[in-house]
XYZ file of C-alpha atoms in Angstrom:
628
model
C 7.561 22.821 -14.061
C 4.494 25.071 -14.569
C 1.689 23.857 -16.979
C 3.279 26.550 -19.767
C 7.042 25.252 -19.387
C 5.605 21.572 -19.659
C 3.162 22.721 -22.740
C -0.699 21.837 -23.086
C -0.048 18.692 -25.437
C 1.936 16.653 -22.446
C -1.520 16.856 -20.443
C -3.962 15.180 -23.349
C -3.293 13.568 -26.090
C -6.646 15.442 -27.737
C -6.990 17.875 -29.726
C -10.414 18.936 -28.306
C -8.845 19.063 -24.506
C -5.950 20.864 -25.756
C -8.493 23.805 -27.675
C -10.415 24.349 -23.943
C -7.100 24.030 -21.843
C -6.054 27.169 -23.970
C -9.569 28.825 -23.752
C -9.983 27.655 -19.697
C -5.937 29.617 -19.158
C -7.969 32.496 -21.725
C -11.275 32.855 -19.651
C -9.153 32.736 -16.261
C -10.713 29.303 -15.600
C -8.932 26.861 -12.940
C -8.546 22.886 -13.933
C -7.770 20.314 -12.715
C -4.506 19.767 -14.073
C -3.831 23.421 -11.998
C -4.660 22.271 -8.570
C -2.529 18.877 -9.116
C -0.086 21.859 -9.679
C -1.005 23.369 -6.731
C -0.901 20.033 -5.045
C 3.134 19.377 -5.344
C 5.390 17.808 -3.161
C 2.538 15.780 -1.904
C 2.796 13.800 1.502
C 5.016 10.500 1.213
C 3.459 9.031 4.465
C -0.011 9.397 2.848
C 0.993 8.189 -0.718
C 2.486 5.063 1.474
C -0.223 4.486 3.181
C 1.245 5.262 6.433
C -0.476 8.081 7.782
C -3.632 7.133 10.248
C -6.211 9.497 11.434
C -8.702 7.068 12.488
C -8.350 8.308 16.126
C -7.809 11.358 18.154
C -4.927 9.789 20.169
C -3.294 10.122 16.508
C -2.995 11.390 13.376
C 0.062 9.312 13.336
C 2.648 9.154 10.368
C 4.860 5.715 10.340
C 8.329 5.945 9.891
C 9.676 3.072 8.065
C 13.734 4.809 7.825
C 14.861 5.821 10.960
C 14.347 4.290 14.491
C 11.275 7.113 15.746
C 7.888 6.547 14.799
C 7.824 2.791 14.011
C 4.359 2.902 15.452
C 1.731 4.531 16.011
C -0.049 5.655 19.594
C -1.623 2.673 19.893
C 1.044 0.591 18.360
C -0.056 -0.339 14.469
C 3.185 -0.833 12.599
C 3.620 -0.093 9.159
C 1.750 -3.595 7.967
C -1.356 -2.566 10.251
C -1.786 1.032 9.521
C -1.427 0.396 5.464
C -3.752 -2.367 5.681
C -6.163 -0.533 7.642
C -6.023 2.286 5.020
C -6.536 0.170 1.912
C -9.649 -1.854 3.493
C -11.563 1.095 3.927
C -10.473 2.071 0.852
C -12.398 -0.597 -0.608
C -15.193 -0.740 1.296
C -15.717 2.567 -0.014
C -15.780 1.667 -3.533
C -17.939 -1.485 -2.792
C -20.456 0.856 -0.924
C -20.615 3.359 -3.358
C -21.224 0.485 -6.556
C -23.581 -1.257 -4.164
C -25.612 2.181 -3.091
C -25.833 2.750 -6.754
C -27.032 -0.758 -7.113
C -29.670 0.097 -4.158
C -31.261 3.144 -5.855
C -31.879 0.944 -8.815
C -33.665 -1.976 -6.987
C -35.637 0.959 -5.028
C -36.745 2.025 -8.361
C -37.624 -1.740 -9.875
C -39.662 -2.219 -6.720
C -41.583 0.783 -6.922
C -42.326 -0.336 -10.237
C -42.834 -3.626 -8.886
C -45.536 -2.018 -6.693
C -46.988 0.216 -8.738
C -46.092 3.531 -6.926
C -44.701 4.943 -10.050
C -46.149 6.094 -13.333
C -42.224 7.540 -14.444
C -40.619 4.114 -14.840
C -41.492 0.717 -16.159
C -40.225 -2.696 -17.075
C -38.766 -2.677 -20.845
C -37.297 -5.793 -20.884
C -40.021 -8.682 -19.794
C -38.339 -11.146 -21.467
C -35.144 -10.561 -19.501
C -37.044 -10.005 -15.949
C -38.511 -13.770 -16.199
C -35.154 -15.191 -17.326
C -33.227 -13.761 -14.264
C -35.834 -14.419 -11.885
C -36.292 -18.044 -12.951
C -32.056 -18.575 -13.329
C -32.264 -17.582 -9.740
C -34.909 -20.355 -8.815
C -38.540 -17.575 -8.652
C -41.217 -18.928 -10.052
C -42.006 -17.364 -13.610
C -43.533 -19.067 -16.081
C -47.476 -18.171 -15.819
C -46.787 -15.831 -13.470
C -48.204 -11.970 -13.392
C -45.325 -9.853 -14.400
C -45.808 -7.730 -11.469
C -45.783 -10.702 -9.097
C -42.248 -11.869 -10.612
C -41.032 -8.657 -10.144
C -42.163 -8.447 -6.341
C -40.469 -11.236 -5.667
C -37.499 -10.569 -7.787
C -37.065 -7.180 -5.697
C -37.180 -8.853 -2.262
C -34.775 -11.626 -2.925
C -32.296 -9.160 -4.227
C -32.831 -6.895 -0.810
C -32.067 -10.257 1.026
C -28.331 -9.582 -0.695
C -28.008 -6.489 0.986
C -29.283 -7.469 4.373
C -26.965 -9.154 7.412
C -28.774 -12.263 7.208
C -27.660 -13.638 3.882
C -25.354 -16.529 3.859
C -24.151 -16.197 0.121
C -25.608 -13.938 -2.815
C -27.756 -14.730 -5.027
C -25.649 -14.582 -8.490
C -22.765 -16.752 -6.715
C -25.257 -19.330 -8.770
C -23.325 -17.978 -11.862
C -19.937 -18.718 -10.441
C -18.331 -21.844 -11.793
C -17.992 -24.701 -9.115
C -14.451 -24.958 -8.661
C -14.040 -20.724 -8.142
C -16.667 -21.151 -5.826
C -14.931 -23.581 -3.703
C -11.584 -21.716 -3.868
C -13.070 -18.694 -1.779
C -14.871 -20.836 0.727
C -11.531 -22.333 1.410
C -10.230 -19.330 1.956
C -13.085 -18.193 4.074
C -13.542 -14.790 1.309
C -17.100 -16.226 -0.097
C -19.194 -13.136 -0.134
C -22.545 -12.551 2.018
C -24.357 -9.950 2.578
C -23.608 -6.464 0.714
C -24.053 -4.366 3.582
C -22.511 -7.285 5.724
C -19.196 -6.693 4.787
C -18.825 -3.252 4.186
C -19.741 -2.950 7.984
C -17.792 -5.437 8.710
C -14.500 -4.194 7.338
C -15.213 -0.779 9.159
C -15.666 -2.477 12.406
C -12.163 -4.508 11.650
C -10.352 -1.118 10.780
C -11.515 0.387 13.805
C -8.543 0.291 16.595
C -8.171 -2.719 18.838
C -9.902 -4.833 16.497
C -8.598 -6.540 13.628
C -4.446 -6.090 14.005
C -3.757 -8.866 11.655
C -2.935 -7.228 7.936
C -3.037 -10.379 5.940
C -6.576 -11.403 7.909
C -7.737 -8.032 6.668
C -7.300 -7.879 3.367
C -8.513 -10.953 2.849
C -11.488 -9.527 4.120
C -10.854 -6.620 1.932
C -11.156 -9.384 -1.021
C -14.503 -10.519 0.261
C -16.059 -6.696 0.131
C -14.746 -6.122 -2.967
C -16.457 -9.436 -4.086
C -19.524 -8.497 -2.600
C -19.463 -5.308 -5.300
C -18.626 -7.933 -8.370
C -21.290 -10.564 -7.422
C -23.921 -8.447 -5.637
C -24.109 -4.679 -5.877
C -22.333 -3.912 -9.384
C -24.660 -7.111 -10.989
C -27.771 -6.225 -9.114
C -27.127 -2.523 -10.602
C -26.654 -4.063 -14.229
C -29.443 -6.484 -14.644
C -32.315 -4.603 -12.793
C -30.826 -1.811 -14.989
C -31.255 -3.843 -18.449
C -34.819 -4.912 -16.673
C -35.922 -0.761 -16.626
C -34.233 0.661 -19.294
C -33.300 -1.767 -21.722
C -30.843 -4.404 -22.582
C -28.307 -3.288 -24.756
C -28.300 -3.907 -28.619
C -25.412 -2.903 -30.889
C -26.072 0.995 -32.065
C -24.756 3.748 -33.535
C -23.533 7.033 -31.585
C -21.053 9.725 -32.062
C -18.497 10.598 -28.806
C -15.793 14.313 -28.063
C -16.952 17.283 -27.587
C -17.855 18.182 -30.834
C -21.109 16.683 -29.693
C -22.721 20.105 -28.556
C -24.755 21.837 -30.654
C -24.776 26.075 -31.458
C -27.897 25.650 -32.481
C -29.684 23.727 -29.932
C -29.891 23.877 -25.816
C -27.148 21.623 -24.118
C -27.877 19.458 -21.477
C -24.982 17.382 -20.110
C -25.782 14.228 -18.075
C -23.410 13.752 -15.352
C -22.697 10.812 -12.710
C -23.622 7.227 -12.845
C -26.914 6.447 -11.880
C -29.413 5.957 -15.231
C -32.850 6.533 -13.128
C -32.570 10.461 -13.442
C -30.714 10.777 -17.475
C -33.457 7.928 -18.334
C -36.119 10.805 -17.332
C -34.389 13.922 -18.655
C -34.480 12.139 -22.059
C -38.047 10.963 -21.954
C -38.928 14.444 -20.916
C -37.197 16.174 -23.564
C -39.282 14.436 -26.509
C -42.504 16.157 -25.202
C -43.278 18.173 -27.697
C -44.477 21.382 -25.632
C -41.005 21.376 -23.987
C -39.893 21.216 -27.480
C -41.880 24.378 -28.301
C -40.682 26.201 -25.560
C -36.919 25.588 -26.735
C -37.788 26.532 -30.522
C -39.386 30.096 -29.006
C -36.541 30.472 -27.377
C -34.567 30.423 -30.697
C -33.315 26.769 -30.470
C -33.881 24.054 -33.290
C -34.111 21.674 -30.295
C -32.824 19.718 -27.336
C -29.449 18.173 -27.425
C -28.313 15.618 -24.792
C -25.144 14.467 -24.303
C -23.797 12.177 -21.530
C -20.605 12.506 -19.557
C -18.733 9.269 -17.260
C -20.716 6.372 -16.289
C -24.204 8.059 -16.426
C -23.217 9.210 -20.367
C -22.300 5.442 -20.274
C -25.317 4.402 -19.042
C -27.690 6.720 -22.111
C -25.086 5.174 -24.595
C -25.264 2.010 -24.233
C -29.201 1.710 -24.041
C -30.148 4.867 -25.989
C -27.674 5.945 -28.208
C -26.898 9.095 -26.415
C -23.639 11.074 -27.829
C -21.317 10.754 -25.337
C -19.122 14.049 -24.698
C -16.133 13.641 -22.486
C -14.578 11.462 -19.592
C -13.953 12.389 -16.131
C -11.302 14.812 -17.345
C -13.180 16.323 -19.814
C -16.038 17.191 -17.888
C -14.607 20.700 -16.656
C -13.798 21.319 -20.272
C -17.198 20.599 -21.587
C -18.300 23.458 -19.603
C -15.254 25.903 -20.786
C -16.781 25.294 -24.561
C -19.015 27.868 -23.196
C -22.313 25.615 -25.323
C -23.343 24.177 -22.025
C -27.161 25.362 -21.285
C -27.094 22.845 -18.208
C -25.258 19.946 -16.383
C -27.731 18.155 -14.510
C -25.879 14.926 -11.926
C -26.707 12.237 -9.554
C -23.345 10.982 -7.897
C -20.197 9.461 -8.362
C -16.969 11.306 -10.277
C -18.619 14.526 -10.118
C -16.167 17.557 -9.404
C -16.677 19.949 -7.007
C -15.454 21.950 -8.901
C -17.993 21.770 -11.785
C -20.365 24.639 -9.512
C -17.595 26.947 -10.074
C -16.877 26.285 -13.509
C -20.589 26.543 -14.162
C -20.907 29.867 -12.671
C -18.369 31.258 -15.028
C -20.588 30.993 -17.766
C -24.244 30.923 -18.584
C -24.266 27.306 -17.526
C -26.860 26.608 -14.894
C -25.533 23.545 -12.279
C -28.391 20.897 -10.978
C -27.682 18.183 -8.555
C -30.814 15.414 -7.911
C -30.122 12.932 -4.977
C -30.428 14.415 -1.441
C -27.148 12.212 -0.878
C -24.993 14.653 -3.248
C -25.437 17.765 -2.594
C -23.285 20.324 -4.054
C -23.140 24.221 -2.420
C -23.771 26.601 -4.850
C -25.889 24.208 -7.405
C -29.097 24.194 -7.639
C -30.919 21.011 -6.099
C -34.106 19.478 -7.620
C -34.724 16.153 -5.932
C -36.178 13.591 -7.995
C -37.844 10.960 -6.623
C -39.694 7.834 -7.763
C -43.015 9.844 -7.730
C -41.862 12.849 -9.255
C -39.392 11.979 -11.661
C -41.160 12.852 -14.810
C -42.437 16.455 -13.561
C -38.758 17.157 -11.671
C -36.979 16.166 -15.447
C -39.137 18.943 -17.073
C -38.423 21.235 -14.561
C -34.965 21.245 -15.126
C -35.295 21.043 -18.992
C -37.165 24.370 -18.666
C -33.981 25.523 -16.656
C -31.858 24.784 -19.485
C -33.757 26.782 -22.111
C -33.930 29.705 -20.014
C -30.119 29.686 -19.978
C -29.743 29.396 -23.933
C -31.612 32.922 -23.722
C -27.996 33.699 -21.892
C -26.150 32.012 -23.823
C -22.813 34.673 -24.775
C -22.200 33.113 -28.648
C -18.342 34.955 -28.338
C -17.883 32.846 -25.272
C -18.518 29.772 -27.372
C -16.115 27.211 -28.502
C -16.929 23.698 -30.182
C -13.656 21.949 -31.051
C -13.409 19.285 -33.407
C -16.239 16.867 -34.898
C -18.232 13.931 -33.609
C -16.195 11.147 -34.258
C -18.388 7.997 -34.798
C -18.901 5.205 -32.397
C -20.527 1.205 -32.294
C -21.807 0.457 -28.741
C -24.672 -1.417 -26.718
C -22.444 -5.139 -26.513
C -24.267 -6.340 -24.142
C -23.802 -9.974 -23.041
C -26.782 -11.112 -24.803
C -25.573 -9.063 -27.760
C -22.435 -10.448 -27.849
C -23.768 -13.745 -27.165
C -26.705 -13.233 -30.332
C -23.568 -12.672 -32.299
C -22.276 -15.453 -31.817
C -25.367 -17.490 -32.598
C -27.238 -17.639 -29.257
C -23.921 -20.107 -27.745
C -20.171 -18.817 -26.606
C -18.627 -21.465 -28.723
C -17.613 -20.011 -32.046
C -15.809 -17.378 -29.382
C -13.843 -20.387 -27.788
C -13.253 -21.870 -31.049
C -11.762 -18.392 -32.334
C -9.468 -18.621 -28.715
C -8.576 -22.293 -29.390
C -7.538 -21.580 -33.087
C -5.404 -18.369 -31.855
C -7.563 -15.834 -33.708
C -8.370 -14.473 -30.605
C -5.587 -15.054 -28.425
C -7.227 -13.990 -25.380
C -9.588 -10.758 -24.205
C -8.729 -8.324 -22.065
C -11.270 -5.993 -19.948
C -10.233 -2.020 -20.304
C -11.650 0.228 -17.498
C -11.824 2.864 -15.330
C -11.366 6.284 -14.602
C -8.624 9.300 -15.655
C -6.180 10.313 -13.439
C -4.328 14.030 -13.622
C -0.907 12.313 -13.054
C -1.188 10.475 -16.284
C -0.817 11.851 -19.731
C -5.057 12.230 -20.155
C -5.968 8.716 -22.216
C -2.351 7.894 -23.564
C -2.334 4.739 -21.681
C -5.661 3.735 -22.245
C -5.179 4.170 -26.186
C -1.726 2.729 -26.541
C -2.631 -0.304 -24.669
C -5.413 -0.947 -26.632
C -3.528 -0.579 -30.092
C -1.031 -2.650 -28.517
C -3.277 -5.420 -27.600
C -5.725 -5.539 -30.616
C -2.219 -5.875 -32.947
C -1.318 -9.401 -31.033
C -4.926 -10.714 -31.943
C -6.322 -10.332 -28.096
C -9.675 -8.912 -28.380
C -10.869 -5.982 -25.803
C -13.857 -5.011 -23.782
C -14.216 -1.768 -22.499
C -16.288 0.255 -19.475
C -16.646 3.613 -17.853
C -14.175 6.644 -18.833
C -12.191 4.149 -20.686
C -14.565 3.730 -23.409
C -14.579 8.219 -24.347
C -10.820 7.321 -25.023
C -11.409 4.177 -27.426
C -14.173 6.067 -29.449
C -11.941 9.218 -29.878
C -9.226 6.812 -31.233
C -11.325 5.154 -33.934
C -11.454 1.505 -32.323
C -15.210 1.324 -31.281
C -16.340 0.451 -35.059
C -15.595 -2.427 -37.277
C -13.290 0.012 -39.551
C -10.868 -0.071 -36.296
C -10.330 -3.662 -37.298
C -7.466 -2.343 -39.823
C -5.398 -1.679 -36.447
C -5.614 -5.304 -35.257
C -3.915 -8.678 -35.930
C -4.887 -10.758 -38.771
C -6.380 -13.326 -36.817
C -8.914 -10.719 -34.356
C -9.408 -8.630 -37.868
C -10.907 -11.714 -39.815
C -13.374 -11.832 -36.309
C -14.333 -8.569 -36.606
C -14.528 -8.606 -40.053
C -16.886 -11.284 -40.106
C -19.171 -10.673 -37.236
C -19.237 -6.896 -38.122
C -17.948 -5.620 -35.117
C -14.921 -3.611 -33.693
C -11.718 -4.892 -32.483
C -12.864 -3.040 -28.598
C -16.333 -3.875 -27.800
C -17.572 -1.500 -25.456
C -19.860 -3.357 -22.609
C -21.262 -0.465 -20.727
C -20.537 2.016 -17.125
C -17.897 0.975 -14.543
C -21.078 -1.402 -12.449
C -20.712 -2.810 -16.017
C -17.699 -4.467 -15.049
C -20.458 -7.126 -13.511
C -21.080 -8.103 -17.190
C -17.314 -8.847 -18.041
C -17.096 -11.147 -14.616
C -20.310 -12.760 -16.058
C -19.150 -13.350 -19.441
C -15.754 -14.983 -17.987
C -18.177 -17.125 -15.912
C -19.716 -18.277 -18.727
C -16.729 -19.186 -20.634
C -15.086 -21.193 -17.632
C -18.524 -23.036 -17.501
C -18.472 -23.852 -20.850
C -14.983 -25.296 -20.419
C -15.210 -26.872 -17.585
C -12.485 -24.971 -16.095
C -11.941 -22.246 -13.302
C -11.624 -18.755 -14.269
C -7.960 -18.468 -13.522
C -7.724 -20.987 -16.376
C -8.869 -18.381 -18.969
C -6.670 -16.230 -21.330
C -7.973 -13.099 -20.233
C -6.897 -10.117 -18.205
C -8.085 -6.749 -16.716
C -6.586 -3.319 -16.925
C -6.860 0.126 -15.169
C -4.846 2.609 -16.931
C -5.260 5.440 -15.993
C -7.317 4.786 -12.425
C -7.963 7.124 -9.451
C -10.996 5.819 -7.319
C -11.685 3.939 -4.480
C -14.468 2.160 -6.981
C -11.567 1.353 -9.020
C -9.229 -0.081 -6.620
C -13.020 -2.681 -5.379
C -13.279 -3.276 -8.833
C -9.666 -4.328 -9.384
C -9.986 -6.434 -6.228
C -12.535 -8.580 -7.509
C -11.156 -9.161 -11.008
C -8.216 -10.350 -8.975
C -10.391 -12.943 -6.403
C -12.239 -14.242 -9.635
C -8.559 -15.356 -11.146
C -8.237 -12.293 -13.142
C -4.802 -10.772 -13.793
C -5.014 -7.353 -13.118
C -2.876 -4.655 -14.784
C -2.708 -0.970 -12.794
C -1.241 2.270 -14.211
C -0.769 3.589 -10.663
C -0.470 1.608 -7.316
C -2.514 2.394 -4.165
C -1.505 3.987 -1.037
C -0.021 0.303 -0.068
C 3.790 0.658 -0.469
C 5.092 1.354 3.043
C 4.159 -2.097 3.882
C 5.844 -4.595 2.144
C 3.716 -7.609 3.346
C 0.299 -5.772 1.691
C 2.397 -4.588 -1.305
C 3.949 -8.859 -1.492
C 0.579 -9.801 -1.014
C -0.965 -7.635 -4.081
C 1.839 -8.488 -7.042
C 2.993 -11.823 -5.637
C 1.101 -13.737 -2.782
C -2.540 -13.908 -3.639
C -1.223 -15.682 -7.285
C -0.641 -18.745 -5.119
C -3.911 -18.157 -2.925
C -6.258 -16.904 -5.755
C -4.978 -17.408 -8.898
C -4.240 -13.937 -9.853
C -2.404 -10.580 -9.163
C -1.661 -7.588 -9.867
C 1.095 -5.839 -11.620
C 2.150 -2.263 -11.623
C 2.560 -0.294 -14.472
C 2.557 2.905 -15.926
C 4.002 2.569 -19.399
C 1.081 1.143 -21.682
C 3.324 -0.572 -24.245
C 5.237 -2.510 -21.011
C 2.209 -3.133 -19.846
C 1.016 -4.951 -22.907
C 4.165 -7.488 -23.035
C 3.433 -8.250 -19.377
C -0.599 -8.771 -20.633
C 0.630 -10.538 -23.159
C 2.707 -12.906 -21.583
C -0.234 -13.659 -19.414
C -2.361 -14.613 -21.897
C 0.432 -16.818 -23.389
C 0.938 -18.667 -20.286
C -2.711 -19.238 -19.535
C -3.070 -20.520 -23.053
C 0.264 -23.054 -23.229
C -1.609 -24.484 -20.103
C -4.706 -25.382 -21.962
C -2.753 -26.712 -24.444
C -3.032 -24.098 -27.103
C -0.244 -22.370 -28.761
C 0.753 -19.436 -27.413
């Protein structure tokens, strides 16, 4: 069925996508949703997980229906090779949250040392409480001396030589002794990411239970160490949250004012680019070129990132991004990594659009690269700001299409906003979960995926959930779709339950509470911490859940992982290239419940989905003796 027979509306539910699908088919502009197309028929053995190319005696393809092919060259059966497959998998995700988490401690100890004038500590406040919850002295102390030694013991996390990380402190007692029984307790960051290469490698780990256990460990090791590393040295640089006001679609761009789009999911480089764009002789420069001003606007977990902290319009999701570009308003996309197209240079090009990547470790042929770097941040953000208003001089205005209208958004729920809510304590939420006016809360993240009906399953889930009084959190791509459906301010409270509407309606706030970027998902594992803490139970005790619509990354399938080790039920709109084996696939929707505490379950239908959620949450709350 071509994208014509099967009609625009089937591949968004938005009108704004729909409006640029027509102009991208219009301008002769390829999308995604035309190389999925292109993409038919797509390999079984490799959607099974039973393809290997990890050696030259292979590539080898398992056959799991006939009596050829059982095994591969060197003898991996269908159990090994799938196995294999999924625990790099993750250790890709993990190393990709943790590198992110890297290049933000790189840039809090620069600060820490005083080699750079571009960045500084915002938070104080918050920099002595973490450093003294993990046992630094702080009190007294010269800011730049806590921060020295904040920066080393978090580099500790990351080396070999760590024996357990530093925010396992956070973990409640009896979680905590769960994984060391099971030998999964996380160490080092780097540890285990090299570790579950060197398992994967042939003739070394054969066992597939042994290595996705291991695979649980990595993927915990992104949770507790990377993913919160990124998020509170984040908070430390840029700011801690507070609940603001923002707008979100792509009627965010401006005619009369120079686009630039923030793309990726790192905050050091869109931090600078907005700082820059406030001086006021860039300013001039845009107004002589015939522009009332500058107009950022974020896009993924780096639009995330602005949001939440500054208040930044956010524009699109990972599927929108090559339709922010076929508006024809975009001056300049400037990225750092993660989520980022290829095919964005391309797009780019087909306008007046000028394409800038930043970090020597994505590159991007045919963009222009600026490096930034801790000492030339500031100078590098201008430069490309300047880039941007030399393009509006391009600009084609008959090639330009806005659709819609900003459609208003609450964000920046931080865990110390949510916790200032609630009057500096997270009782009044327990006491709103023991009375049943919030049933439970459930954490909605992750990407878009072409396969899926673009944010149907995020929105309808939500809906569904808010109407049965179970509160929702939200990260990452997720969060574009909640804004665009008029549940990220307290008006959205008329869609939910009586009981989570008389919440919201008191505290002000909406029904989905949106927490931050996908290394953000570190604040909803801390937040579930705190809760089990404060009932003296494990976190498999708590009403809550996770969910991954509509998810396509290797990030997504680490972050699921460790939602799952900390007792988290996990909901996924799409499996992962696990089914040929039926001990990994056993293991993932039925086994680790009696090892763990949690699994997963598989679905793609939203409003299924939410009756399996829901009887979740009902089961975890009969056995704390509440009602249902």
């Amino acid at each position: 069925m071509t994208k014509e027979q099967q009609g625009l509306e089937n591949l968004s539910i938005w009108n704004d996508a729909a409006s640029m699908l027509a102009k991208a088919k219009k301008d002769g502009v390829e999308t995604v949703w035309d190389r999925l197309h292109e993409q038919r028929n797509e390999c079984a053995f490799c959607a099974q997980g039973l393809s290997c190319s990890k050696c030259v005696m292979g590539p080898c393809r398992i056959n799991m229906k006939g009596d050829k092919r059982q095994h591969g060259v060197c003898g991996a059966d269908a159990d090994l090779t799938v196995a294999r497959n999924f625990g790099r998998f993750v250790a890709a995700g993990a190393a990709s949250h943790s590198d992110h988490g890297r290049d933000v401690l790189d840039t809090f100890a620069a600060v820490a040392e005083g080699k750079t004038k571009d960045f500084q500590i915002r938070d104080e406040a918050k920099l002595r409480r973490i450093a003294s919850e993990l046992g630094l002295a702080s009190e007294g102390q010269p800011i730049d001396a806590v921060a020295r030694a904040l920066a080393d013991k978090f580099y500790q996390d990351y080396s070999s030589r760590s024996e357990r990380l530093s925010f396992l402190s956070r973990v409640p007692e009896k979680r905590r002794t769960r994984w060391a029984e099971l030998g999964v307790t996380p160490r080092g960051i780097d540890r285990e990411v090299v570790e579950m290469m060197h398992r994967t490698h042939m003739g070394v780990d054969c066992d597939a239970t042994n290595i996705c256990l291991h695979a649980v460990r990595t993927a915990l090791a992104d949770g507790w160490g990377g993913s919160m590393i990124a998020t509170e040295l984040s908070d430390i640089l840029f700011g801690t949250p507070r609940p603001t006001a923002s707008k979100v679609n792509l009627g965010v761009l401006r005619k009369d004012m120079v686009n630039v789009l923030v793309h990726g999911h790192s905050p050091v480089v869109s931090e600078t680019i907005l700082a820059a764009a406030k001086d006021q002789d860039i300013l001039a420069e845009a107004a002589k070129a015939g522009a009332i001003g500058i107009n950022i606007a974020g896009l993924c977990c780096t639009g995330n990132e602005v949001l939440m902290r500054q208040g930044i319009p956010l524009a699109g999701n990972h599927l929108m991004t090559e339709l922010a570009l076929i508006t024809g308003a975009v001056e300049l996309m400037v990225v750092d990594y993660q989520c980022i197209m290829p095919s964005l240079v391309r797009i780019a090009a087909c306008y007046h659009t000028r394409f800038v990547s930043t970090q020597d470790k994505a590159k991007f042929p045919g963009a222009t690269h600026v490096p930034f770097t801790h000492e030339n941040a500031r100078d590098k953000a201008r430069e490309v700001l300047r880039m941007a208003i030399e393009a509006y001089t391009k600009r084609k205005p008959e090639r330009v299409e806005i659709p819609g209208q900003p459609v208003d958004i609450m964000t920046g729920f931080s865990n110390e906003a949510v916790l200032e809510a609630l009057g500096g304590t997270p009782q009044p939420l327990i006491d709103a979960i023991k009375a049943g006016s919030v049933r439970g809360v459930v954490g909605i993240v992750g990407c878009n995926n072409p396969k899926l009906t673009h944010d149907y399953c995020h929105t309808n889930l939500a809906k569904e959930l808010i109407k049965r009084d179970i509160l929702v959190v939200v990260t990452g791509c997720a969060t574009v779709a909640m804004g665009k459906a008029g549940l990220l301010t307290p008006a959205g409270a008329e869609q939910a339950g009586q009981g989570l509407a008389s919440v919201c309606k008191a505290l002000g706030i909406p029904p989905v509470l949106h927490v931050g970027s996908c290394v953000d998902n570190a604040r909803i594992l801390h937040l579930c911490a705190i809760l089990a803490n404060a009932l003296g139970v494990d976190m498999s005790d708590l009403p809550v859940a996770a969910s991954a619509p509509e998810w396509y990354s290797e990030k997504a399938a680490a972050i699921g992982l460790y939602a799952v080790a900390c007792g988290i039920y996990t909901h996924l709109g799409l499996p992962p290239h696990i089914t040929g084996s039926k001990t990994v696939t056993d293991l993932a929707l039925n086994g680790l419940e009696d090892v763990i505490g949690a699994s997963f379950a598989v679905e793609p239908d939203p409003f299924k989905a939410a009756e399996l959620i829901d009887k979740r949450i009902s089961t975890k709350r009969t056995a704390l003796g509440l009602t249902p």
